[in-house]
Amino acid sequence: MIWLRTLLGRLKGELRFILLLAVVIAGAWLYVQARHAERDRDDVLRRAELVCAAVGIKWTAKHMRGPGEACADRARQLRADREAIDQQSVRLLTDVMRRANAQASADAQAARAALAQARAAETRMEAANGKVEHDTVGADWFAALSDLAGLRRPAR
């Protein structure tokens, strides 16, 4: 404990120097923090100028609320336009998909009907083939062949 008492005794003699050293250290720390804040501010300002240039407005454009406000207004307008375009695109895509699905459904139904007609025509052709005698075919056989080929029946 004696060493602590002697240390405190020496420090009391150097109290003014220690206080000056603490003030210098605090000042240096504040100086460094101010430089960091300036660097960050300059970086944010540079990025804002780049963004404003991208939307077609200068950061320094005159506006009653100050610099950057014209740019912010334009950015808000572009965002609103983009949202409207996205909504319109979704609506159009939905309509196109709905029409495509309806067309695919109609095509599938037409294909089923054509398949049923082809099967019926094949059955009629087989029946007409069964009725053929002495290798002589008649109008029914030709009508069945036309049905099988997808042709119209002859007018009677």
PDB file of C-alpha atoms in Angstrom:
ATOM      1  CA  MET A   1       0.000   0.000   0.000  1.00  0.00           C
ATOM      2  CA  ILE A   2       2.907   2.311   0.498  1.00  0.00           C
ATOM      3  CA  TRP A   3       3.732   2.217  -3.194  1.00  0.00           C
ATOM      4  CA  LEU A   4       0.178   3.392  -3.946  1.00  0.00           C
ATOM      5  CA  ARG A   5       0.546   6.301  -1.561  1.00  0.00           C
ATOM      6  CA  THR A   6       3.820   7.362  -3.150  1.00  0.00           C
ATOM      7  CA  LEU A   7       2.297   7.069  -6.626  1.00  0.00           C
ATOM      8  CA  LEU A   8      -0.653   9.261  -5.657  1.00  0.00           C
ATOM      9  CA  GLY A   9       1.740  11.765  -4.120  1.00  0.00           C
ATOM     10  CA  ARG A  10       3.696  12.026  -7.369  1.00  0.00           C
ATOM     11  CA  LEU A  11       0.492  12.272  -9.409  1.00  0.00           C
ATOM     12  CA  LYS A  12      -0.736  15.185  -7.290  1.00  0.00           C
ATOM     13  CA  GLY A  13       2.359  17.068  -8.275  1.00  0.00           C
ATOM     14  CA  GLU A  14       1.737  16.370 -11.958  1.00  0.00           C
ATOM     15  CA  LEU A  15      -2.018  16.963 -11.845  1.00  0.00           C
ATOM     16  CA  ARG A  16      -1.908  19.905 -14.249  1.00  0.00           C
ATOM     17  CA  PHE A  17       0.100  17.879 -16.796  1.00  0.00           C
ATOM     18  CA  ILE A  18      -2.255  14.889 -16.500  1.00  0.00           C
ATOM     19  CA  LEU A  19      -5.273  17.143 -16.959  1.00  0.00           C
ATOM     20  CA  LEU A  20      -3.651  18.739 -20.024  1.00  0.00           C
ATOM     21  CA  LEU A  21      -2.855  15.286 -21.414  1.00  0.00           C
ATOM     22  CA  ALA A  22      -6.501  14.181 -20.948  1.00  0.00           C
ATOM     23  CA  VAL A  23      -7.763  17.321 -22.701  1.00  0.00           C
ATOM     24  CA  VAL A  24      -5.338  16.753 -25.611  1.00  0.00           C
ATOM     25  CA  ILE A  25      -6.421  13.105 -25.949  1.00  0.00           C
ATOM     26  CA  ALA A  26     -10.118  14.074 -25.898  1.00  0.00           C
ATOM     27  CA  GLY A  27      -9.453  16.816 -28.474  1.00  0.00           C
ATOM     28  CA  ALA A  28      -7.580  14.387 -30.738  1.00  0.00           C
ATOM     29  CA  TRP A  29     -10.423  11.873 -30.470  1.00  0.00           C
ATOM     30  CA  LEU A  30     -12.992  14.570 -31.340  1.00  0.00           C
ATOM     31  CA  TYR A  31     -10.841  15.690 -34.298  1.00  0.00           C
ATOM     32  CA  VAL A  32     -10.682  12.132 -35.668  1.00  0.00           C
ATOM     33  CA  GLN A  33     -14.446  11.694 -35.217  1.00  0.00           C
ATOM     34  CA  ALA A  34     -15.096  14.971 -37.041  1.00  0.00           C
ATOM     35  CA  ARG A  35     -12.913  13.807 -39.959  1.00  0.00           C
ATOM     36  CA  HIS A  36     -14.859  10.524 -40.121  1.00  0.00           C
ATOM     37  CA  ALA A  37     -18.155  12.432 -40.077  1.00  0.00           C
ATOM     38  CA  GLU A  38     -16.956  14.715 -42.889  1.00  0.00           C
ATOM     39  CA  ARG A  39     -15.822  11.722 -44.929  1.00  0.00           C
ATOM     40  CA  ASP A  40     -19.162   9.988 -44.417  1.00  0.00           C
ATOM     41  CA  ARG A  41     -21.059  13.177 -45.307  1.00  0.00           C
ATOM     42  CA  ASP A  42     -19.018  13.637 -48.485  1.00  0.00           C
ATOM     43  CA  ASP A  43     -19.602   9.993 -49.431  1.00  0.00           C
ATOM     44  CA  VAL A  44     -23.363  10.319 -48.906  1.00  0.00           C
ATOM     45  CA  LEU A  45     -23.426  13.540 -50.923  1.00  0.00           C
ATOM     46  CA  ARG A  46     -21.480  11.910 -53.777  1.00  0.00           C
ATOM     47  CA  ARG A  47     -23.874   8.941 -53.819  1.00  0.00           C
ATOM     48  CA  ALA A  48     -26.873  11.277 -53.781  1.00  0.00           C
ATOM     49  CA  GLU A  49     -25.436  13.171 -56.753  1.00  0.00           C
ATOM     50  CA  LEU A  50     -24.934   9.868 -58.620  1.00  0.00           C
ATOM     51  CA  VAL A  51     -28.501   8.752 -57.899  1.00  0.00           C
ATOM     52  CA  CYS A  52     -29.887  12.114 -58.953  1.00  0.00           C
ATOM     53  CA  ALA A  53     -27.864  12.001 -62.164  1.00  0.00           C
ATOM     54  CA  ALA A  54     -29.320   8.534 -62.829  1.00  0.00           C
ATOM     55  CA  VAL A  55     -32.892   9.851 -62.536  1.00  0.00           C
ATOM     56  CA  GLY A  56     -32.071  12.850 -64.717  1.00  0.00           C
ATOM     57  CA  ILE A  57     -32.123  15.671 -62.149  1.00  0.00           C
ATOM     58  CA  LYS A  58     -29.176  17.571 -60.696  1.00  0.00           C
ATOM     59  CA  TRP A  59     -28.749  17.398 -56.919  1.00  0.00           C
ATOM     60  CA  THR A  60     -28.349  21.179 -56.863  1.00  0.00           C
ATOM     61  CA  ALA A  61     -31.549  21.832 -58.845  1.00  0.00           C
ATOM     62  CA  LYS A  62     -33.548  24.728 -57.399  1.00  0.00           C
ATOM     63  CA  HIS A  63     -36.376  23.684 -55.121  1.00  0.00           C
ATOM     64  CA  MET A  64     -38.230  25.564 -52.419  1.00  0.00           C
ATOM     65  CA  ARG A  65     -37.425  22.897 -49.815  1.00  0.00           C
ATOM     66  CA  GLY A  66     -33.703  22.843 -50.581  1.00  0.00           C
ATOM     67  CA  PRO A  67     -31.149  20.860 -52.566  1.00  0.00           C
ATOM     68  CA  GLY A  68     -31.992  17.286 -53.393  1.00  0.00           C
ATOM     69  CA  GLU A  69     -35.746  17.717 -53.080  1.00  0.00           C
ATOM     70  CA  ALA A  70     -36.329  17.926 -56.840  1.00  0.00           C
ATOM     71  CA  CYS A  71     -34.352  14.715 -57.156  1.00  0.00           C
ATOM     72  CA  ALA A  72     -36.377  13.051 -54.402  1.00  0.00           C
ATOM     73  CA  ASP A  73     -39.633  14.127 -56.074  1.00  0.00           C
ATOM     74  CA  ARG A  74     -38.465  12.657 -59.395  1.00  0.00           C
ATOM     75  CA  ALA A  75     -37.393   9.420 -57.702  1.00  0.00           C
ATOM     76  CA  ARG A  76     -40.821   9.128 -56.039  1.00  0.00           C
ATOM     77  CA  GLN A  77     -42.500   9.717 -59.403  1.00  0.00           C
ATOM     78  CA  LEU A  78     -40.322   7.069 -61.066  1.00  0.00           C
ATOM     79  CA  ARG A  79     -41.153   4.596 -58.310  1.00  0.00           C
ATOM     80  CA  ALA A  80     -44.884   5.268 -58.681  1.00  0.00           C
ATOM     81  CA  ASP A  81     -44.583   4.849 -62.459  1.00  0.00           C
ATOM     82  CA  ARG A  82     -42.678   1.595 -61.985  1.00  0.00           C
ATOM     83  CA  GLU A  83     -45.338   0.248 -59.624  1.00  0.00           C
ATOM     84  CA  ALA A  84     -48.084   1.176 -62.102  1.00  0.00           C
ATOM     85  CA  ILE A  85     -46.174  -0.518 -64.924  1.00  0.00           C
ATOM     86  CA  ASP A  86     -45.668  -3.633 -62.800  1.00  0.00           C
ATOM     87  CA  GLN A  87     -49.378  -3.792 -61.952  1.00  0.00           C
ATOM     88  CA  GLN A  88     -50.336  -3.336 -65.605  1.00  0.00           C
ATOM     89  CA  SER A  89     -47.837  -6.023 -66.633  1.00  0.00           C
ATOM     90  CA  VAL A  90     -49.291  -8.460 -64.117  1.00  0.00           C
ATOM     91  CA  ARG A  91     -52.806  -7.719 -65.372  1.00  0.00           C
ATOM     92  CA  LEU A  92     -51.800  -8.188 -69.016  1.00  0.00           C
ATOM     93  CA  LEU A  93     -49.887 -11.377 -68.257  1.00  0.00           C
ATOM     94  CA  THR A  94     -52.864 -12.749 -66.349  1.00  0.00           C
ATOM     95  CA  ASP A  95     -55.179 -11.976 -69.277  1.00  0.00           C
ATOM     96  CA  VAL A  96     -52.807 -13.626 -71.752  1.00  0.00           C
ATOM     97  CA  MET A  97     -52.478 -16.711 -69.554  1.00  0.00           C
ATOM     98  CA  ARG A  98     -56.249 -16.903 -69.150  1.00  0.00           C
ATOM     99  CA  ARG A  99     -56.737 -16.727 -72.941  1.00  0.00           C
ATOM    100  CA  ALA A 100     -53.982 -19.290 -73.535  1.00  0.00           C
ATOM    101  CA  ASN A 101     -55.552 -21.670 -71.009  1.00  0.00           C
ATOM    102  CA  ALA A 102     -58.974 -21.223 -72.614  1.00  0.00           C
ATOM    103  CA  GLN A 103     -57.478 -21.876 -76.062  1.00  0.00           C
ATOM    104  CA  ALA A 104     -55.635 -24.959 -74.798  1.00  0.00           C
ATOM    105  CA  SER A 105     -58.863 -26.230 -73.242  1.00  0.00           C
ATOM    106  CA  ALA A 106     -60.761 -25.636 -76.497  1.00  0.00           C
ATOM    107  CA  ASP A 107     -57.988 -27.341 -78.469  1.00  0.00           C
ATOM    108  CA  ALA A 108     -58.055 -30.353 -76.140  1.00  0.00           C
ATOM    109  CA  GLN A 109     -61.833 -30.584 -76.461  1.00  0.00           C
ATOM    110  CA  ALA A 110     -61.583 -30.356 -80.276  1.00  0.00           C
ATOM    111  CA  ALA A 111     -58.892 -33.054 -80.261  1.00  0.00           C
ATOM    112  CA  ARG A 112     -61.103 -35.338 -78.155  1.00  0.00           C
ATOM    113  CA  ALA A 113     -64.016 -34.747 -80.548  1.00  0.00           C
ATOM    114  CA  ALA A 114     -61.797 -35.450 -83.571  1.00  0.00           C
ATOM    115  CA  LEU A 115     -60.521 -38.635 -81.939  1.00  0.00           C
ATOM    116  CA  ALA A 116     -64.078 -39.766 -81.224  1.00  0.00           C
ATOM    117  CA  GLN A 117     -65.047 -39.044 -84.844  1.00  0.00           C
ATOM    118  CA  ALA A 118     -62.010 -40.945 -86.117  1.00  0.00           C
ATOM    119  CA  ARG A 119     -62.851 -43.949 -83.934  1.00  0.00           C
ATOM    120  CA  ALA A 120     -66.466 -43.879 -85.125  1.00  0.00           C
ATOM    121  CA  ALA A 121     -65.293 -43.609 -88.748  1.00  0.00           C
ATOM    122  CA  GLU A 122     -62.928 -46.527 -88.202  1.00  0.00           C
ATOM    123  CA  THR A 123     -65.780 -48.591 -86.807  1.00  0.00           C
ATOM    124  CA  ARG A 124     -67.967 -47.704 -89.810  1.00  0.00           C
ATOM    125  CA  MET A 125     -65.111 -48.559 -92.178  1.00  0.00           C
ATOM    126  CA  GLU A 126     -64.655 -51.955 -90.537  1.00  0.00           C
ATOM    127  CA  ALA A 127     -68.396 -52.535 -90.787  1.00  0.00           C
ATOM    128  CA  ALA A 128     -68.366 -51.494 -94.470  1.00  0.00           C
ATOM    129  CA  ASN A 129     -65.398 -53.813 -95.096  1.00  0.00           C
ATOM    130  CA  GLY A 130     -67.353 -56.638 -93.495  1.00  0.00           C
ATOM    131  CA  LYS A 131     -70.264 -56.063 -95.905  1.00  0.00           C
ATOM    132  CA  VAL A 132     -68.073 -56.170 -99.042  1.00  0.00           C
ATOM    133  CA  GLU A 133     -68.851 -59.178-101.212  1.00  0.00           C
ATOM    134  CA  HIS A 134     -66.936 -60.415-104.219  1.00  0.00           C
ATOM    135  CA  ASP A 135     -64.419 -57.564-103.924  1.00  0.00           C
ATOM    136  CA  THR A 136     -67.042 -55.061-104.944  1.00  0.00           C
ATOM    137  CA  VAL A 137     -67.507 -51.937-102.862  1.00  0.00           C
ATOM    138  CA  GLY A 138     -70.440 -49.620-102.802  1.00  0.00           C
ATOM    139  CA  ALA A 139     -71.301 -46.068-101.781  1.00  0.00           C
ATOM    140  CA  ASP A 140     -71.390 -46.995 -98.070  1.00  0.00           C
ATOM    141  CA  TRP A 141     -67.808 -48.204 -98.243  1.00  0.00           C
ATOM    142  CA  PHE A 142     -66.646 -44.987 -99.975  1.00  0.00           C
ATOM    143  CA  ALA A 143     -68.594 -42.899 -97.431  1.00  0.00           C
ATOM    144  CA  ALA A 144     -66.869 -44.791 -94.599  1.00  0.00           C
ATOM    145  CA  LEU A 145     -63.475 -44.297 -96.291  1.00  0.00           C
ATOM    146  CA  SER A 146     -64.164 -40.550 -96.653  1.00  0.00           C
ATOM    147  CA  ASP A 147     -65.165 -40.384 -92.971  1.00  0.00           C
ATOM    148  CA  LEU A 148     -61.967 -42.207 -92.019  1.00  0.00           C
ATOM    149  CA  ALA A 149     -59.900 -39.738 -94.070  1.00  0.00           C
ATOM    150  CA  GLY A 150     -61.736 -36.799 -92.488  1.00  0.00           C
ATOM    151  CA  LEU A 151     -63.549 -35.821 -95.657  1.00  0.00           C
ATOM    152  CA  ARG A 152     -67.185 -34.733 -95.840  1.00  0.00           C
ATOM    153  CA  ARG A 153     -69.860 -37.155 -96.852  1.00  0.00           C
ATOM    154  CA  PRO A 154     -71.153 -36.725-100.375  1.00  0.00           C
ATOM    155  CA  ALA A 155     -74.414 -34.856-100.781  1.00  0.00           C
ATOM    156  CA  ARG A 156     -77.360 -37.197-101.479  1.00  0.00           C
TER     157      ARG A 156
END
